[in-house]
XYZ file of C-alpha atoms in Angstrom:
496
model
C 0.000 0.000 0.000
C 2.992 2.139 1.015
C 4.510 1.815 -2.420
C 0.925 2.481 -4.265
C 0.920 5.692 -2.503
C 4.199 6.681 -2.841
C 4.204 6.551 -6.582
C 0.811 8.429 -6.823
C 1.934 11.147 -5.046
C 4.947 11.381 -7.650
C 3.221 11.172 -10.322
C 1.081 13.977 -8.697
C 3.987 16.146 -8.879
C 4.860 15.288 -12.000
C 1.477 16.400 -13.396
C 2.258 20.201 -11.998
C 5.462 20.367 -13.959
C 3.565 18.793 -17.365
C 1.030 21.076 -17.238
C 2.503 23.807 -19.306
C 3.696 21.844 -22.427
C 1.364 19.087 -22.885
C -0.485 19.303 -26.039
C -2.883 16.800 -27.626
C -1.937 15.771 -31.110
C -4.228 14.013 -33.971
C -6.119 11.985 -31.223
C -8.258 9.242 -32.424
C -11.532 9.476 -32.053
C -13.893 6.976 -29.263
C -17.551 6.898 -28.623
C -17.219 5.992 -25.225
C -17.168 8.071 -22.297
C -13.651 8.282 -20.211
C -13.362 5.574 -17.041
C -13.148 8.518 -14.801
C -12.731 8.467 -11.404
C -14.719 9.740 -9.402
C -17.377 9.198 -11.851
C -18.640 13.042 -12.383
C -20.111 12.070 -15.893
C -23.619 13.473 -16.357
C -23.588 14.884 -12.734
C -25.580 17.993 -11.174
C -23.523 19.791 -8.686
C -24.081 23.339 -6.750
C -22.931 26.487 -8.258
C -20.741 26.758 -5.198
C -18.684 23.248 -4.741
C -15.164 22.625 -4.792
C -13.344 21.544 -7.888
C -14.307 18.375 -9.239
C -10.673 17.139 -9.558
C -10.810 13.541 -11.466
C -8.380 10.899 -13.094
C -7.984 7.506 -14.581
C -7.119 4.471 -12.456
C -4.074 2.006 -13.581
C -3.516 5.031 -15.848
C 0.277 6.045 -16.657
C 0.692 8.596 -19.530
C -0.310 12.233 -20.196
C -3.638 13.633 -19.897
C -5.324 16.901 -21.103
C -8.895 18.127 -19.715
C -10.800 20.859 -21.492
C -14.250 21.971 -19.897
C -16.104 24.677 -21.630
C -19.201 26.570 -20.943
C -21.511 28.884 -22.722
C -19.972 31.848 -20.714
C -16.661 32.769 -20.127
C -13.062 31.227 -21.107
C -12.780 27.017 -21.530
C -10.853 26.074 -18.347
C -8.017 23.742 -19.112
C -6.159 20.860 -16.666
C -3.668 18.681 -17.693
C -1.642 15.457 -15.680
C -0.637 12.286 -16.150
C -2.784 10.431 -14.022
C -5.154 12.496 -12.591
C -5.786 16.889 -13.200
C -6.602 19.268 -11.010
C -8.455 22.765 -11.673
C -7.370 25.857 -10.609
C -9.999 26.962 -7.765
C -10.460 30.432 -8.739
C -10.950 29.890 -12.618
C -13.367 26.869 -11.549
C -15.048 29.488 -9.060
C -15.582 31.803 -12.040
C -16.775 29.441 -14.568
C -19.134 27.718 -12.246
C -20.533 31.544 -11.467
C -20.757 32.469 -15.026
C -22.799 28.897 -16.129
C -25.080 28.904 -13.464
C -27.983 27.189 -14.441
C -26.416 25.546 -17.703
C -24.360 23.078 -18.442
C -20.661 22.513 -18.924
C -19.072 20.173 -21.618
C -15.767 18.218 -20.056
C -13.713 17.351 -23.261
C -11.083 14.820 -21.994
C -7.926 13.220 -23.785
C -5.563 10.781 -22.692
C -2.226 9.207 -24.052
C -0.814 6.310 -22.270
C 3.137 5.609 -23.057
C 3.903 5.075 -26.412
C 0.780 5.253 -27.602
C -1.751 7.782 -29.888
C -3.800 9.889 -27.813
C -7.641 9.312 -27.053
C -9.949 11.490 -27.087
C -13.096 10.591 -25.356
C -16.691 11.069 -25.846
C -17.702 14.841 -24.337
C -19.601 14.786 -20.619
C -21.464 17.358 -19.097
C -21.902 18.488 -15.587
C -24.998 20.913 -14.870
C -24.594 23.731 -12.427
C -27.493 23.841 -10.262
C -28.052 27.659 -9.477
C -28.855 26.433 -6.157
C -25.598 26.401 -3.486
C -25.426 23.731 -1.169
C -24.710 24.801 2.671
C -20.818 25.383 2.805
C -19.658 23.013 5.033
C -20.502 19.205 5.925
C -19.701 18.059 9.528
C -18.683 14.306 10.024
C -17.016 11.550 12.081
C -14.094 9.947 10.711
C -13.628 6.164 12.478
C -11.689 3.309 11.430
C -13.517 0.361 10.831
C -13.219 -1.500 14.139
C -15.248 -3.407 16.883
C -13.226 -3.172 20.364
C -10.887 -0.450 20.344
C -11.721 3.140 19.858
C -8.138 4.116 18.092
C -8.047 7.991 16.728
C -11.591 9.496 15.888
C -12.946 12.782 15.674
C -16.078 14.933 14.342
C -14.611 17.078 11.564
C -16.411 19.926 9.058
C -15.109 20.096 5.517
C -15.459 23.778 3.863
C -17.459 21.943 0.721
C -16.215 24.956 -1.799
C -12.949 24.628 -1.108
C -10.588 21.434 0.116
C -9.903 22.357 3.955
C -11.260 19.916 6.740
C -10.319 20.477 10.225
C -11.198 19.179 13.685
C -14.345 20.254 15.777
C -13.227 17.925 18.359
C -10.658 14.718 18.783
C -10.885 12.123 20.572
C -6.626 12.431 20.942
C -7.384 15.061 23.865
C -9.271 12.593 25.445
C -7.766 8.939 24.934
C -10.055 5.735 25.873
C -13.329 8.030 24.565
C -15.613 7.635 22.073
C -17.605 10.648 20.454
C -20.320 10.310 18.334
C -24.068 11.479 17.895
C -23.351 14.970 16.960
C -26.572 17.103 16.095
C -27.293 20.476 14.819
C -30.444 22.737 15.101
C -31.324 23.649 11.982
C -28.161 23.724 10.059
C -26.867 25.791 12.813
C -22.696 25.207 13.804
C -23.802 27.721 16.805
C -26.041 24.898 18.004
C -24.824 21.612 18.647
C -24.786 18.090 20.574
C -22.033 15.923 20.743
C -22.205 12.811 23.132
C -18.913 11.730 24.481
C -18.711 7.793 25.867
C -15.933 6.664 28.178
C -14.268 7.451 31.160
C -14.793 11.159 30.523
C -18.309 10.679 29.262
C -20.812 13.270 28.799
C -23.088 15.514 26.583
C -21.324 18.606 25.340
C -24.212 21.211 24.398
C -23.065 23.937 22.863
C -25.015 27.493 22.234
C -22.847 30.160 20.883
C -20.579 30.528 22.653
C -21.835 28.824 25.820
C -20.466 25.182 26.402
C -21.963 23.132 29.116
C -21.064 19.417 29.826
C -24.240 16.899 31.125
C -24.582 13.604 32.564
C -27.941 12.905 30.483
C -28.478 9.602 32.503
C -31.323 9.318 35.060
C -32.984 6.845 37.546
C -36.089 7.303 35.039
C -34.363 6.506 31.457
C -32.478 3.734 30.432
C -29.401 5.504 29.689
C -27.564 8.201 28.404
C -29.431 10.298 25.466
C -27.968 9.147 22.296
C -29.720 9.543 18.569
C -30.595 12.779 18.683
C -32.481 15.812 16.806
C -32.980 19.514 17.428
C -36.229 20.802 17.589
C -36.582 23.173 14.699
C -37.275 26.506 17.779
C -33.758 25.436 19.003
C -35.320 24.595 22.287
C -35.819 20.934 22.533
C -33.852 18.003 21.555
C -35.023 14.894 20.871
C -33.391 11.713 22.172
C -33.449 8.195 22.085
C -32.042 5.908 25.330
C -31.146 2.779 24.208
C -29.720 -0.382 25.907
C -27.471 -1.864 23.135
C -25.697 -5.539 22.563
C -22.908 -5.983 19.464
C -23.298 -9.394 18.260
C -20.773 -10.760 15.745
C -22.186 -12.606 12.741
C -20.042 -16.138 11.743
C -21.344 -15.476 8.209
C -18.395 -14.881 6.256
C -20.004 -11.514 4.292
C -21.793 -10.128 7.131
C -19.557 -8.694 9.909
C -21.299 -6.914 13.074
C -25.205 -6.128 14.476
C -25.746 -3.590 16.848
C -29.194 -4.456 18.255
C -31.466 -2.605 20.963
C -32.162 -4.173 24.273
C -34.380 -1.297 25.186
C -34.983 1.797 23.958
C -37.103 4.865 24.285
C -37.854 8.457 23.505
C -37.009 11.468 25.129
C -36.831 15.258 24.481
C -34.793 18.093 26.481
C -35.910 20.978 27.168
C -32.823 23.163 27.031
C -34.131 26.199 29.107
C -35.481 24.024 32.232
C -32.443 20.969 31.877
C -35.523 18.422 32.115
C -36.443 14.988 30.203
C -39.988 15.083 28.737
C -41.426 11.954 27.764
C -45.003 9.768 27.773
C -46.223 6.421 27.692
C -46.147 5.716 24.538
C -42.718 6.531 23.947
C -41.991 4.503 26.422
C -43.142 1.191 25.896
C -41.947 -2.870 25.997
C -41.548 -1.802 22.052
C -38.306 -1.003 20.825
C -38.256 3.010 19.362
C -35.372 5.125 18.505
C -33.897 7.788 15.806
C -36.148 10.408 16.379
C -36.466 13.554 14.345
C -39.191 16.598 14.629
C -40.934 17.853 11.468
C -40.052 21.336 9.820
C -43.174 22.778 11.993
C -42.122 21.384 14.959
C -45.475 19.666 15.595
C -44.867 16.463 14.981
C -42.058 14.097 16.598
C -41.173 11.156 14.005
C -39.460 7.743 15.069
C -38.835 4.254 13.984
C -40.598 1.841 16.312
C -40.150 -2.057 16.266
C -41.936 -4.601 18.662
C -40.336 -6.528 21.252
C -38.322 -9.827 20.469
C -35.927 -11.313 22.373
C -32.020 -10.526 21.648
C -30.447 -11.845 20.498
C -32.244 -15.182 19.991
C -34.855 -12.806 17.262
C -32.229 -10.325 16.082
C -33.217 -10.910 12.605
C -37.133 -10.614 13.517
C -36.722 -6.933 14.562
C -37.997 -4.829 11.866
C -38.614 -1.396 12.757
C -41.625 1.368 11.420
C -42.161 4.946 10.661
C -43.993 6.358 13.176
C -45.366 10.020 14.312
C -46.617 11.684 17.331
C -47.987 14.886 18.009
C -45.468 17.774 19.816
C -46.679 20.845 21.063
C -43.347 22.862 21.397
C -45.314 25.698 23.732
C -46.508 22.931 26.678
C -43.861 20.678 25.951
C -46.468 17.765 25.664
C -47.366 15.205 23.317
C -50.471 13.422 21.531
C -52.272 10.776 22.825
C -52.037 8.761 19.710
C -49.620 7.201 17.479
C -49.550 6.945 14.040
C -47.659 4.511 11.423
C -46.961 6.112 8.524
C -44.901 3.527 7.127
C -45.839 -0.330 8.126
C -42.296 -1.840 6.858
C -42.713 -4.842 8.965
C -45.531 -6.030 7.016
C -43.617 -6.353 3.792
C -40.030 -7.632 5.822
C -38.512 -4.743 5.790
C -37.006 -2.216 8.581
C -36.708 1.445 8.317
C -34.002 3.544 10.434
C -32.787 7.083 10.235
C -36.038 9.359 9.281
C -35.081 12.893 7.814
C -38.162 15.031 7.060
C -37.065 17.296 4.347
C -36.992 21.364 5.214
C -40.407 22.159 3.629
C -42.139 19.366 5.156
C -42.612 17.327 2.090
C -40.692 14.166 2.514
C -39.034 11.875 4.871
C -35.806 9.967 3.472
C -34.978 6.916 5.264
C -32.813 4.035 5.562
C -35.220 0.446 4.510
C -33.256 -2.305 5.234
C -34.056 -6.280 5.805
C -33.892 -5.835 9.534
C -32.901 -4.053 12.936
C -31.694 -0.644 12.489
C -27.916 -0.887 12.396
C -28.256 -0.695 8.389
C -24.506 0.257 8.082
C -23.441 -3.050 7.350
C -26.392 -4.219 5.584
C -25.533 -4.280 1.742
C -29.135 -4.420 1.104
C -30.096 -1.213 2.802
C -31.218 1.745 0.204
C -32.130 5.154 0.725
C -36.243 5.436 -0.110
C -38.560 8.662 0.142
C -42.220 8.977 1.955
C -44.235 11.630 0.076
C -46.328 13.060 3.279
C -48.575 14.819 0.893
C -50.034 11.934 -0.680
C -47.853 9.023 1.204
C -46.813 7.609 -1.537
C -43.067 6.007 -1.262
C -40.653 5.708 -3.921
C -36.843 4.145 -3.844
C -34.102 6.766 -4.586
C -32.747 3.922 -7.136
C -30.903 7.135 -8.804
C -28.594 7.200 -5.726
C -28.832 3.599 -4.486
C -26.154 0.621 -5.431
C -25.342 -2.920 -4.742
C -24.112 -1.556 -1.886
C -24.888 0.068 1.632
C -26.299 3.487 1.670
C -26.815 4.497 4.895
C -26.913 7.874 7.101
C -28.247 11.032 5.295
C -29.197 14.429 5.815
C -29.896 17.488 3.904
C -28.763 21.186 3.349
C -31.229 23.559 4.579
C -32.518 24.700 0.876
C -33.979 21.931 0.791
C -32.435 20.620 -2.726
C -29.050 18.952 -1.631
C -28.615 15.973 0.237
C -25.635 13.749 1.790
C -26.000 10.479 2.301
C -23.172 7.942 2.794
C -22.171 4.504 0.827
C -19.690 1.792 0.676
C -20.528 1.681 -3.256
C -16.209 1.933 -4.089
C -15.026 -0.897 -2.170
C -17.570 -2.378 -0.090
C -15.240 -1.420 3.471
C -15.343 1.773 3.494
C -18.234 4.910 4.109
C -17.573 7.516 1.732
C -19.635 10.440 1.148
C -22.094 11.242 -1.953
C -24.005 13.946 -2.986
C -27.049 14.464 -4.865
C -30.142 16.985 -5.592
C -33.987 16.195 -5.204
C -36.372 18.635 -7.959
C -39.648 19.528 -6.455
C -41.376 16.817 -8.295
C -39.317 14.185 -6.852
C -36.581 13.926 -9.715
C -33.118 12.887 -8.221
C -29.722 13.934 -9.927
C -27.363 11.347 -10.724
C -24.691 11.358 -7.082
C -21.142 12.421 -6.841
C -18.228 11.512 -4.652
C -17.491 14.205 -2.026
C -14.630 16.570 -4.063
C -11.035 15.926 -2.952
C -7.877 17.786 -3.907
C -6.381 14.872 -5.443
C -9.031 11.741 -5.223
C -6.627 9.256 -5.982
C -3.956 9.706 -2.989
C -7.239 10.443 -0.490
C -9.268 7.615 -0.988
C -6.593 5.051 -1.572
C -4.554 6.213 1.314
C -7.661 6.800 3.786
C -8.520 3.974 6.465
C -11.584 6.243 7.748
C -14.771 5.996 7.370
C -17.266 8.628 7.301
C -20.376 8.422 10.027
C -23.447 10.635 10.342
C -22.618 13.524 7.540
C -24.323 16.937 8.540
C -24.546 19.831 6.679
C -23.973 23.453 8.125
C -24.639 27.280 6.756
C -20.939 27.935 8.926
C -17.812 26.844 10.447
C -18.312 25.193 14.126
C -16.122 28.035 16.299
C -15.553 27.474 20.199
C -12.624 27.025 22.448
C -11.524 23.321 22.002
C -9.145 24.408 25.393
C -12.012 25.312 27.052
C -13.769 22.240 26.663
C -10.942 19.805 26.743
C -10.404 21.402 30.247
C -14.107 20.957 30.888
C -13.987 17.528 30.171
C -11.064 16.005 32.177
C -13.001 17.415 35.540
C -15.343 14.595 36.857
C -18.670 17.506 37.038
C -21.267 17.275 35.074
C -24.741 18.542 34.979
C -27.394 16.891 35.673
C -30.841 16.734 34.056
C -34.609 16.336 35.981
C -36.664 13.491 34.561
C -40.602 14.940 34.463
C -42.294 12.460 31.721
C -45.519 14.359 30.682
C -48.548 14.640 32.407
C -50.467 16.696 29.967
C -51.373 14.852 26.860
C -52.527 16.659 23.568
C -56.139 16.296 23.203
């Protein structure tokens, strides 16, 4: 692997000195399209994303790139295994063609050997931007050991990715379940397992630190959701068992032993909850609608773990919220019955104007991650109809998801390259339910990142800005044993 990446990153450098003298002579002629990768052929992407750098694989020769669009100069890129555009021309050219297409001209010339020039692509430029950066965990795949991790936000119109937080300052930990309200980096949750556990909750540029366990719940919060006001978050406590499959193509379940619902209430530090969100059922990954009214969660009935693992197949379900009383309906609703067809449905994202809800359907439970049959599907609330995104899905896993808070842009991510390995995608939904065609998340040079990278991506969220806030500050916060505590009320006033 060493030597793969050492001679990539060469051959990088070689490209840079190239650039400036390679010129494409008498090339024959193909129909076919060029084996790019990523593959950005016949892809939509926002007016505002970061160069769509590409190359050949098993490629050694020159290559020259021409992309033209019906304003402004062509903007030229040449390499020998992969090119790279110069940000500010691609800036300007995306800016001048917004709303039309561009045509990618692309030639290649292995050793020896006549050039090729391949059959023209085009990429549309949505006139719609996508939120500017994209918060994530990076993990490497592992069962036992925690080994480096970290929730990190990646400036989507340019290359730079830095830390929010690292699990380095605090060794032994796990973070994960980071949330946002509303798109919001001046809102967030981040749960923190370990020795130095704990729920950071940051507010501008307030940080507090809470023990979000009580003698009422069954554990710490965990899944959670803002409430589109900014005041509540949703939560769901779950008792959890990792069972290890002997099947030689199926690796790991993570399976709930219990699990209920909860939401904060930021201003009073108290758990709300009722009944029916607290049943002998299993429900978890909850989510409120645009409005606020309505609190969505997947909801599975009892079976017995891990004896009925594979019998747990979870629903869509909805119950009222009123954010003013902080209470909840006396009814709930299934708006998708997945069990009745063998299926299981995790990670429900209503979209910002209320219209859908994109979810995770999978044969069982709701750790889809590692199920290579889970696909991303849509719920039409309007008229309830579902449809499968079978523009974005694969042979492979898709899994988490969100979207940018336009409304048109989503995230969602896959192990469609290798099968190991969750790597981001992008893609746009029309109002009529049309899906562009996805691309890979943009990286300087593609080739040395995703070859060289042993992370994974988890839980991909976008955000309208930068996450700012004193990483001292909290490290400091976090190595003293003190936490707050919360007040566990339940709900006495049902929604009539």
């Amino acid at each position: 692997m060493m030597k793969k990446i050492i001679r990539i990153v060469a051959v990088g450098c070689l490209s840079v000195s190239m650039a400036c003298c390679v010129k494409v002579n008498n090339p024959q002629i193909t129909k076919e399209l060029p084996p790019v990768f990523p593959d950005y052929c016949g892809v939509t992407v926002p007016v505002n994303i970061a160069p769509l750098n590409f190359g050949f694989a098993d490629f050694e020769g020159n290559m020259h790139v021409s992309i033209q669009g019906n304003k402004g100069e062509a903007l030229t890129a040449t390499g020998s295994q992969s090119v790279r555009f110069n940000p500010a021309q691609w800036k300007n050219l995306l800016r001048e063609n917004s709303g039309d297409s561009l045509l990618v001209t692309v030639s290649a010339r292995a050793k020896n050997e006549q050039w090729v020039q391949y059959k023209p692509f085009t990429i549309y430029v949505s006139s719609i931007p996508v939120n500017e950066y994209l918060a994530y965990r990076l993990i490497a795949p592992g069962y036992e050991v925690y080994s480096k991790m970290g929730i990190y936000q990646r400036n989507l119109t340019s290359f730079r990715e830095e830390a929010i937080l690292e699990n380095t300052l605090i060794p032994s930990n796990c973070m994960n379940c980071h949330s946002f309200s509303r798109n919001d980096p001046e809102k967030m949750s981040l749960h923190i397992r370990g020795p130095l556990g704990g729920t950071i909750m940051k507010d501008g540029h307030s940080v507090q630190i809470f023990n979000t366990k009580t003698d009422s719940t069954l554990g710490n919060c965990v899944y959670p959701y803002w409430h589109p006001g900014g005041r509540y978050i949703t939560y769901s406590v779950n008792t959890t068992l990792q069972v290890f499959h002997a099947i030689q193509n199926e690796r790991v379940e993570v399976v709930d032993l219990a699990s209920d619902i909860v939401v904060l209430d930021t201003r009073t530090n108290r758990l709300l909850s009722c009944d029916l969100l607290k049943t002998n059922d299993f429900e978890t990954f909850p989510s409120f609608s645009p409005d606020g009214k309505t609190l969505y969660f997947s909801s599975s009935a009892f079976k017995s773990i891990p004896q009925e693992y594979k019998e747990v197949r979870y629903n869509l379900c909805a119950i009222a919220f009123d954010p003013h009383s902080g209470t909840f309906g006396d009814k709930v609703d299934t708006l998708v019955n997945a069990a009745a067809i063998g299926k299981s449905i995790s990670y429900g994202r209503p979209s910002p104007d209320g219209k859908y809800i994109m979810f995770t359907l999978s044969d069982y439970g709701n750790f889809s991650i590692w199920h290579k049959e889970a696909n991303l599907w849509l719920l039409n609330l309007e008229d309830r109809a579902l449809k499968e995104l079978t523009d974005v899905n694969s042979p492979d896993v898709e899994s988490y998801h969100s979207w940018s808070s336009e409304g048109f842009w989503f995230v969602f991510s896959s192990r469609r390259l290798d099968g190991l390995y969750t790597r981001l995608f992008l893609a746009g939904i029309s109002q009529d339910g049309t899906v562009s065609k996805p691309f890979l998340l943009p990286q300087k040079d593609p080739f040395t990142f995703y070859d060289a990278s042993f992370f994974s991506y988890n839980v991909p969220e976008f955000l309208t800005g930068p996450v700012k806030w004193d990483v001292r500050k909290t490290y400091r916060a976090l190595n003293k044993p003190k936490r707050k505590t919360l007040e566990y009320i339940g709900d006495q006033n049902l929604i009539q």
